Coordinates of C-alpha atoms in Angstrom, one line a residue:
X56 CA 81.5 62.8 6.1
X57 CA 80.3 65.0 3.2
X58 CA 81.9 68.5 3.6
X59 CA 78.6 70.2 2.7
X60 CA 77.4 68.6 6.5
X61 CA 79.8 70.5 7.9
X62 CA 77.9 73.7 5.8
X63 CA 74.7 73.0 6.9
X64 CA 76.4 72.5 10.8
X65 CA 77.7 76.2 10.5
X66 CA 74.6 77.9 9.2
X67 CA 73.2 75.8 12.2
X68 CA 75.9 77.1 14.8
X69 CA 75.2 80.3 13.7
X70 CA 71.1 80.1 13.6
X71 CA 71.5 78.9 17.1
X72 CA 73.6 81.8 18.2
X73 CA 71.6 83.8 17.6
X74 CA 68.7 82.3 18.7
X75 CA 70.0 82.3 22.6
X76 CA 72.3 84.7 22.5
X77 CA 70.4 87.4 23.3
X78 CA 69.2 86.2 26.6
X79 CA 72.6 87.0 28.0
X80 CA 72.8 90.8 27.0
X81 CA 69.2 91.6 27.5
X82 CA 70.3 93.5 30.5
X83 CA 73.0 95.8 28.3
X84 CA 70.2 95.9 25.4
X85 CA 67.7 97.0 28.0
X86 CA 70.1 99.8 29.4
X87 CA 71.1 101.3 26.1
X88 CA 67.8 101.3 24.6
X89 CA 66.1 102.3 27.9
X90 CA 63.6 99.7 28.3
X91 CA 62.8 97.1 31.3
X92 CA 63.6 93.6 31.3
X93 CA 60.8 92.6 30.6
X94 CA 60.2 94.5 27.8
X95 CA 63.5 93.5 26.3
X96 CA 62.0 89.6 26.7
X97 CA 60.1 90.3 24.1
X98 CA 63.4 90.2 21.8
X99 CA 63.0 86.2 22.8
X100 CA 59.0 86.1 22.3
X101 CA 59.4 88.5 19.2
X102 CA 61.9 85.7 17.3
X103 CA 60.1 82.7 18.5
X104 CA 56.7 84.1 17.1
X105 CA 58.9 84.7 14.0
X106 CA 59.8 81.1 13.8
X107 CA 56.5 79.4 14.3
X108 CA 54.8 82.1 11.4
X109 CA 57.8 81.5 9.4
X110 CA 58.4 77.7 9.6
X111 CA 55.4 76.6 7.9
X112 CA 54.9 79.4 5.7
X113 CA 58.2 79.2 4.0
X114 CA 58.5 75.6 3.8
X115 CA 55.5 75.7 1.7
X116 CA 56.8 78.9 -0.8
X117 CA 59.7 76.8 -1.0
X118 CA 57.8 73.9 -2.2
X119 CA 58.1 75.4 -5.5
X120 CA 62.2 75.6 -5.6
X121 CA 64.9 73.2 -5.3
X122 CA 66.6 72.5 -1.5
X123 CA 69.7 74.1 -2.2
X124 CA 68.2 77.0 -3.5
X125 CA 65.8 77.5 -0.4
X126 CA 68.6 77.1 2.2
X127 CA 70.9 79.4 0.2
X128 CA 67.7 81.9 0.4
X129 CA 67.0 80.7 4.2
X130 CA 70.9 82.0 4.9
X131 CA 70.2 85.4 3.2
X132 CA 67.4 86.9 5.2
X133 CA 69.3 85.1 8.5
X134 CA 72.2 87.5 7.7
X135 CA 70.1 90.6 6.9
X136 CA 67.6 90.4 9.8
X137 CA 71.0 89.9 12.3
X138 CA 72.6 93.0 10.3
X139 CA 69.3 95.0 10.9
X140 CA 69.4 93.8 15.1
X141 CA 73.4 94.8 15.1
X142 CA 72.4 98.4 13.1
X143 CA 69.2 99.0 14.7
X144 CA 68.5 102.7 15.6
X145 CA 65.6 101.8 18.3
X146 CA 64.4 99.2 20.4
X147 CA 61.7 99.0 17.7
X148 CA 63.9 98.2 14.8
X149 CA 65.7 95.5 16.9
X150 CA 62.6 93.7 17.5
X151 CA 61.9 94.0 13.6
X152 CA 65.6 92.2 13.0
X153 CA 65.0 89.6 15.4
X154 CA 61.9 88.7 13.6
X155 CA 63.4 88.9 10.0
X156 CA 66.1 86.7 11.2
X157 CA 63.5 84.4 12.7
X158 CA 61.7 83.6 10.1
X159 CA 64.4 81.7 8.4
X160 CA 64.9 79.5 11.5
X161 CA 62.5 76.9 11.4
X162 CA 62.5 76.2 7.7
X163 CA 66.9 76.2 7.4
X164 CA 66.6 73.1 10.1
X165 CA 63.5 71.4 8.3
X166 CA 64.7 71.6 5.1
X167 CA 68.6 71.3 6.1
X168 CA 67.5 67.9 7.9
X169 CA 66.0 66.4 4.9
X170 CA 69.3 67.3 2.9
X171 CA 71.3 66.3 5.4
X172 CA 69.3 63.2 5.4
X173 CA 69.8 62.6 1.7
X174 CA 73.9 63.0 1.3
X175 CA 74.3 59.9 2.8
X176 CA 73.5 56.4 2.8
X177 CA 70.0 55.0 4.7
X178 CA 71.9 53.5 7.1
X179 CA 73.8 56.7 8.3
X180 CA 70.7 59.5 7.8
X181 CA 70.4 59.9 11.6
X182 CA 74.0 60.1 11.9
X183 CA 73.8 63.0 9.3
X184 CA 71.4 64.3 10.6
X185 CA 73.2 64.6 14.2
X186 CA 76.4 66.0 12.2
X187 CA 74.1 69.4 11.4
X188 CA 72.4 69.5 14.5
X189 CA 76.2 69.3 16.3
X190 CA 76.0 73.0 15.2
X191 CA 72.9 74.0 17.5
X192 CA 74.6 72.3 20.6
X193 CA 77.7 73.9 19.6
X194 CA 76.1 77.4 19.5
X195 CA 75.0 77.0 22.9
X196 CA 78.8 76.0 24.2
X197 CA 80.7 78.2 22.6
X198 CA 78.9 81.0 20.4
X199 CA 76.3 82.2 23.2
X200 CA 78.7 82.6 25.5
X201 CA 81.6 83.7 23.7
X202 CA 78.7 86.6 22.0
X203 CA 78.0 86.8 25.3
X204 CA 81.4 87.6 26.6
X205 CA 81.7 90.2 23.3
X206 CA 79.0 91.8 23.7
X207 CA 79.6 92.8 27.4
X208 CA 83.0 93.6 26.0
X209 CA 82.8 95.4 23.4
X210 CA 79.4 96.2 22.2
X211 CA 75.8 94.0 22.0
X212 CA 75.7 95.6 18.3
X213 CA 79.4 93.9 17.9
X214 CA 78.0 90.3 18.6
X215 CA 75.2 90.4 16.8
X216 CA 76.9 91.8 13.5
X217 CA 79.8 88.7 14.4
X218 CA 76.9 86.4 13.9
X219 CA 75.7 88.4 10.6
X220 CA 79.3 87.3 9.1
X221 CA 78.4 83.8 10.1
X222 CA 75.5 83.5 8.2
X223 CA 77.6 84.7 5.4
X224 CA 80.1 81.9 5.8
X225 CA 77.4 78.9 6.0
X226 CA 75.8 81.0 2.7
X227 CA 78.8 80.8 0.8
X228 CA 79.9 77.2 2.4
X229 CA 76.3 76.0 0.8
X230 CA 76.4 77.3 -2.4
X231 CA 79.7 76.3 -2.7
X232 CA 79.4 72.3 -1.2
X233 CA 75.6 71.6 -1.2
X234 CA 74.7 69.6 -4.2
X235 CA 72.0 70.4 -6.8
X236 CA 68.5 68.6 -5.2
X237 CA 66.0 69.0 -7.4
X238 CA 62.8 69.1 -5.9
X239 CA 61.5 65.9 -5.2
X240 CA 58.7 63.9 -7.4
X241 CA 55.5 63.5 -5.8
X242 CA 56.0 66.3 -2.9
X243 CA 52.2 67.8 -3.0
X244 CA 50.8 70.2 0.2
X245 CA 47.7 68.6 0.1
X246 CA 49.6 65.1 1.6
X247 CA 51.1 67.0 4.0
X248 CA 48.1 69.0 5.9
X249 CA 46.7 65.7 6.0
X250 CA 48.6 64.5 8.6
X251 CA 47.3 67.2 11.1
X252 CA 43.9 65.4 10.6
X253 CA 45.7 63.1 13.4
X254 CA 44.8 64.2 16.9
X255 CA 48.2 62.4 18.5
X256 CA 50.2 65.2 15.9
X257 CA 48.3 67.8 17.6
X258 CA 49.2 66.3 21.1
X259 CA 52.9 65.7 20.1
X260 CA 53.1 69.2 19.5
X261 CA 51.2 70.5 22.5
X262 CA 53.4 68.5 24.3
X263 CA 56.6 70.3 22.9
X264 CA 55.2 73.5 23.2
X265 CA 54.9 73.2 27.3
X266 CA 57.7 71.3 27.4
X267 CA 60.2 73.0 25.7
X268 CA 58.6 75.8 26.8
X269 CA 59.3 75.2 31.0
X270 CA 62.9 75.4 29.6
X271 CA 62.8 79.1 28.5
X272 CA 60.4 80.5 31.2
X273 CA 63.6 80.2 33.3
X274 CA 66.6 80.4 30.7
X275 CA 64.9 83.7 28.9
X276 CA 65.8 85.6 32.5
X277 CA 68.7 83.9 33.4
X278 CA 70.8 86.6 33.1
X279 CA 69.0 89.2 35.9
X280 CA 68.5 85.9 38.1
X281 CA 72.2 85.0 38.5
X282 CA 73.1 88.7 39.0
X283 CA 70.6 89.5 41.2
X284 CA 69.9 86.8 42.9
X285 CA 72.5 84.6 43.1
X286 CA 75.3 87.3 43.2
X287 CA 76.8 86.5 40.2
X288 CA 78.6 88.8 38.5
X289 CA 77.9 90.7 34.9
X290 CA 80.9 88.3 33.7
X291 CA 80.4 85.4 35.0
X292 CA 76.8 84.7 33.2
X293 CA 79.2 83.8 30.2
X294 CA 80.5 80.7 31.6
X295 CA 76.9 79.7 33.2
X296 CA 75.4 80.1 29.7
X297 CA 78.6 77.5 29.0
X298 CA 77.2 75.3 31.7
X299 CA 73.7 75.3 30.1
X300 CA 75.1 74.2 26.8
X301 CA 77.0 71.7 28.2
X302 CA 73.7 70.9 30.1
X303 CA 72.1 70.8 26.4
X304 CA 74.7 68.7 24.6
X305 CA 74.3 66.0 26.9
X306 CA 70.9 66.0 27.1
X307 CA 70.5 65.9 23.2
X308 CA 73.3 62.6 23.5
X309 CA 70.7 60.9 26.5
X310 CA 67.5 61.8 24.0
X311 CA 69.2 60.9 20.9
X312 CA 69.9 57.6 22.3
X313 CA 66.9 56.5 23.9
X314 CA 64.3 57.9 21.9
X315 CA 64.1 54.8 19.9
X316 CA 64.2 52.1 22.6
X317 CA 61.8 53.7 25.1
X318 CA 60.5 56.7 23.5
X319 CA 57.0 57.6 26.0
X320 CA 59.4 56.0 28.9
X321 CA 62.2 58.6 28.4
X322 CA 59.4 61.7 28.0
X323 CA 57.9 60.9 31.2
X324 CA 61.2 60.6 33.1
X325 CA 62.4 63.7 31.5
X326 CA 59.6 66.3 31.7
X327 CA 58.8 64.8 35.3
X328 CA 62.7 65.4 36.3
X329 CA 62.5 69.1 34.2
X330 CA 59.1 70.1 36.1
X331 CA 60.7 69.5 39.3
X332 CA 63.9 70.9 38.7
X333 CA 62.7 73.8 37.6
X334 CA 60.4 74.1 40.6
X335 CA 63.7 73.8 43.3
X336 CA 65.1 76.3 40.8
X337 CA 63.4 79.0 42.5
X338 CA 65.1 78.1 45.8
X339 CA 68.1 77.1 44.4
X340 CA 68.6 80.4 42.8
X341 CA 69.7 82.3 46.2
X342 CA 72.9 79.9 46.0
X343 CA 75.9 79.6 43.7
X344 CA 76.1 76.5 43.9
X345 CA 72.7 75.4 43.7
X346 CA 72.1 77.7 41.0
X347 CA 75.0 76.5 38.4
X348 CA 73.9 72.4 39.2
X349 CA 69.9 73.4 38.4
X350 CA 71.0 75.5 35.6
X351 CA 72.8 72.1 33.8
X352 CA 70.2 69.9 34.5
X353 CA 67.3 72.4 32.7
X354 CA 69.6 72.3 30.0
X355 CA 69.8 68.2 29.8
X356 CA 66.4 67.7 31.0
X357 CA 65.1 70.4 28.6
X358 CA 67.0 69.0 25.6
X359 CA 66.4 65.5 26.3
X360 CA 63.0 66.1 25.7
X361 CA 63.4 67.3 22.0
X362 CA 64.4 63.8 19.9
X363 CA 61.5 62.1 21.7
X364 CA 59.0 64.9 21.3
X365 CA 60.4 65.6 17.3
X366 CA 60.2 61.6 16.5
X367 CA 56.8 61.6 18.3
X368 CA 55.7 63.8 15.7
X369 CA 57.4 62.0 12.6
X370 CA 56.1 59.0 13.8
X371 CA 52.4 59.7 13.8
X372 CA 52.6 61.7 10.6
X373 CA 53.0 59.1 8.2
X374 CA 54.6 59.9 5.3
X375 CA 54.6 63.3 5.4
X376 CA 57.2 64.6 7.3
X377 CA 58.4 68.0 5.8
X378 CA 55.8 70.1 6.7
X379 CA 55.3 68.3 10.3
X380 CA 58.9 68.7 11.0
X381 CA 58.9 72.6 10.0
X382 CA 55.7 73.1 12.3
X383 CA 57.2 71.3 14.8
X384 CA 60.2 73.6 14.9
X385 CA 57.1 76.5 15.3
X386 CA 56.1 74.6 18.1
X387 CA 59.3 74.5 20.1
X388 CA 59.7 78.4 19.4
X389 CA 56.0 79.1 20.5
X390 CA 56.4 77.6 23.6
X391 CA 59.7 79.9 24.1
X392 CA 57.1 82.9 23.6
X393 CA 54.8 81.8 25.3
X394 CA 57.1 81.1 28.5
X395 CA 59.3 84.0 27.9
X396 CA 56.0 86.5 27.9
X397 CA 54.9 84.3 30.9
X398 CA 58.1 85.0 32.7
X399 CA 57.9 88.7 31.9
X400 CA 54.6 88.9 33.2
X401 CA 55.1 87.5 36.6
X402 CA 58.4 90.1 36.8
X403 CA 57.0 93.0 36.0
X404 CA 53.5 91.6 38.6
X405 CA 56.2 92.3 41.1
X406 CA 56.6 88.4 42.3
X407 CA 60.8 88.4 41.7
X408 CA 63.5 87.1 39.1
X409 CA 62.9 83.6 39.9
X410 CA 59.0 83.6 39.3
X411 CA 59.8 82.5 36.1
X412 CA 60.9 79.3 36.8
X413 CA 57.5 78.4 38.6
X414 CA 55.9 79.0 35.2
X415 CA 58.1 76.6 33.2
X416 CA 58.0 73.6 36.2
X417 CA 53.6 73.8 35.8
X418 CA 54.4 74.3 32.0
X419 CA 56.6 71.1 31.7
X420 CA 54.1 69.1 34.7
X421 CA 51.0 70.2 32.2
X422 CA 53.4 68.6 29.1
X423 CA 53.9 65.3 31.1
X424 CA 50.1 65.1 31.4
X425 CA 49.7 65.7 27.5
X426 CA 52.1 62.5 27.7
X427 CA 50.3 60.0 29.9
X428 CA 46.9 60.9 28.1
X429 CA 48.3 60.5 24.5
X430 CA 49.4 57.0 25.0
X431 CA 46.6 56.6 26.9
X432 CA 44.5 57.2 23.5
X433 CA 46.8 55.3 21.8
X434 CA 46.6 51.8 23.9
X435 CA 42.6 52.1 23.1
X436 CA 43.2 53.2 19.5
X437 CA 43.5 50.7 16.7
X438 CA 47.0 50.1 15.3
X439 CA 48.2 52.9 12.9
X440 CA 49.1 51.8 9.3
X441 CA 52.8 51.6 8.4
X442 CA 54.0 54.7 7.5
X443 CA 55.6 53.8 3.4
X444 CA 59.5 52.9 2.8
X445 CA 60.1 56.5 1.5
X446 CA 58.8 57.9 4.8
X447 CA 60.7 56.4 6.9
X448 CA 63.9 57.1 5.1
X449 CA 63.4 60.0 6.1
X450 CA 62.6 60.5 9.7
X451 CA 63.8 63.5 11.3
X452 CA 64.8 64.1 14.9
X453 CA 66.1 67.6 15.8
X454 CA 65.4 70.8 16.9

């Protein structure tokens, strides 16, 4: 395995920290800055607006520089937007971190796939390609709720200034071990926008923004729902964040898999099982037990939609992956805003802490329609032309 896979892994572990993190100390970032829940969700809509403006914006700026350059510039504002949120004075200037921070999210795993993609031979890209994203899941087992666990501790400024340093490491780990990639031969916008002109691109990424979506009108709020509904204590939403990682790992491993043998097969099943879950989630909340079992299968459900939903994308985009794979990152993140404002609103309308997770199961049911009817289209639609040989080496499927 190259060693700078294992750089681009680490800026990913730490992007993906960050990323969720937050959802576990809204309560303690809430209390000190003196806001409602609610209002401290928009931390979560805040960064996922940030991603879907940012994803396609900088992937086009960076058009004009090589890879390694981009990423190592990607890294930079990741680490000064996380030392702004761990500094910030008011709720105000955390919201402004979280959005500088954001905006390097979707372009780092968009261009970091295609790198990743290219340090190895054709036959091992998606193996590569798995090596980075091993870094996202990771986050989710171990950095959320270890930042989680610290910032109860010690301090939420403490976690989010830990992650700061992290972003510092993968910097330094890609300067260092990232090769020189010239920018590639050929790359032009113009190709790229083209490939919207599909409408099955467009439903692809309707589809991941309510399905992805149901996944964090629940998670965003997870943290007031275990501890005041389920009785869960303050400490113990550490090791339940653990348990939705775990959820996510797995899910990404059953996605992964399956994606290519049965890819409209496996999004049915899984945005039919995530609606449903997600809709006992709201009874299942008032028990322990209930609660930590529906809490792993959102997490494999939810993540067992993305390889599907990202290659669904690639596929129909015919040779022009970059941009689609950068805008698809946007569209996972705007269906976290979207859901996490949902959730919010149903809170603060006064219908409970687990109203939330009624807005992701009619989210991810309204997703699993957007999947019959595209491959509906698609049976009456001519065939597609092949997408070229330089396209498909290098299909992308992450998050």
């Amino acid at each position: 395995m190259p060693l700078a896979l294992l750089a681009l892994a680490v800026g990913a572990f730490g992007v993906g920290t960050t990323e969720f993190v937050v959802m576990g100390l809204l309560p303690e970032i809430a209390a000190d800055y003196g806001v409602s829940i609610p209002t401290a969700g928009l931390l979560v809509t805040g960064y996922a607006l940030g991603v879907v403006i940012g994803a396609p914006l900088l992937t086009v700026l960076g058009d004009k520089v090589s890879r390694k350059r981009m990423l190592t510039l990607l890294m930079g504002l990741f680490v000064i937007g996380n030392l702004v949120s761990a500094l910030a004075p008011s709720f105000g200037a955390m919201l402004a971190g979280r959005v500088i921070a954001s905006l390097a999210h979707g372009s780092f795993f968009g261009i970091g796939s295609v790198v990743a993609a290219d340090l190895v031979a054709p036959g091992k890209k998606a193996g590569a390609i798995a090596t980075m994203f091993t870094g996202l899941t990771v986050a989710n087992i171990v950095g959320v709720p270890l930042g989680t666990f610290i910032g109860q501790a010690v301090g939420w400024r403490t976690t989010f200034a830990i992650v700061a340093a992290l972003g510092v490491i993968g910097l330094l780990g890609i300067v260092r071990l990232v090769p020189a990639m010239p920018r590639p031969e050929g790359a032009q916008l113009r190709r790229e926008l083209k490939a919207f002109r599909n409408p099955q691109v467009l439903l692809a990424m309707a589809m991941t923004v309510l399905g992805f979506g149901g996944v964090f009108a629940a998670i965003t709020y997870i943290a007031p729902m275990m501890t005041e509904v389920a009785g869960y204590s303050d400490g113990a939403v550490t090791w339940l964040l653990v348990l939705f990682g775990v959820g996510m790992f797995l899910g990404n491993l059953l996605g992964g898999r399956y994606a290519d043998r049965a890819l409209m097969p496996l999004l049915y099943t899984t945005l039919g099982g995530l609606a449903l879950v997600l809709a006992l989630f709201t009874v299942a909340a008032h028990s322990k037990v209930l609660a930590a079992i529906a809490i792993l299968l959102v997490g494999a459900l939810g993540f067992a939609t993305v390889p599907p939903l990202q290659k669904r994308v690639l596929d129909q985009a015919h040779g022009a992956p970059t941009l689609a794979s950068a805008v698809n990152i946007g569209a996972f993140n705007l269906g976290n805003a979207l859901a996490a404002w949902l959730g919010g609103l149903v809170i603060a309308a006064g219908f409970g802490y687990t109203s939330p997770n009624w807005v992701g199961a009619v989210l991810a049911a309204a997703a699993l329609g957007l999947a019959v009817w595209s491959a509906a289209l698609e049976r009456r639609a001519p065939a597609a032309p092949a997408a070229d040989a330089g396209a498909d080496a290098r299909v992308l499927v992450h998050h």
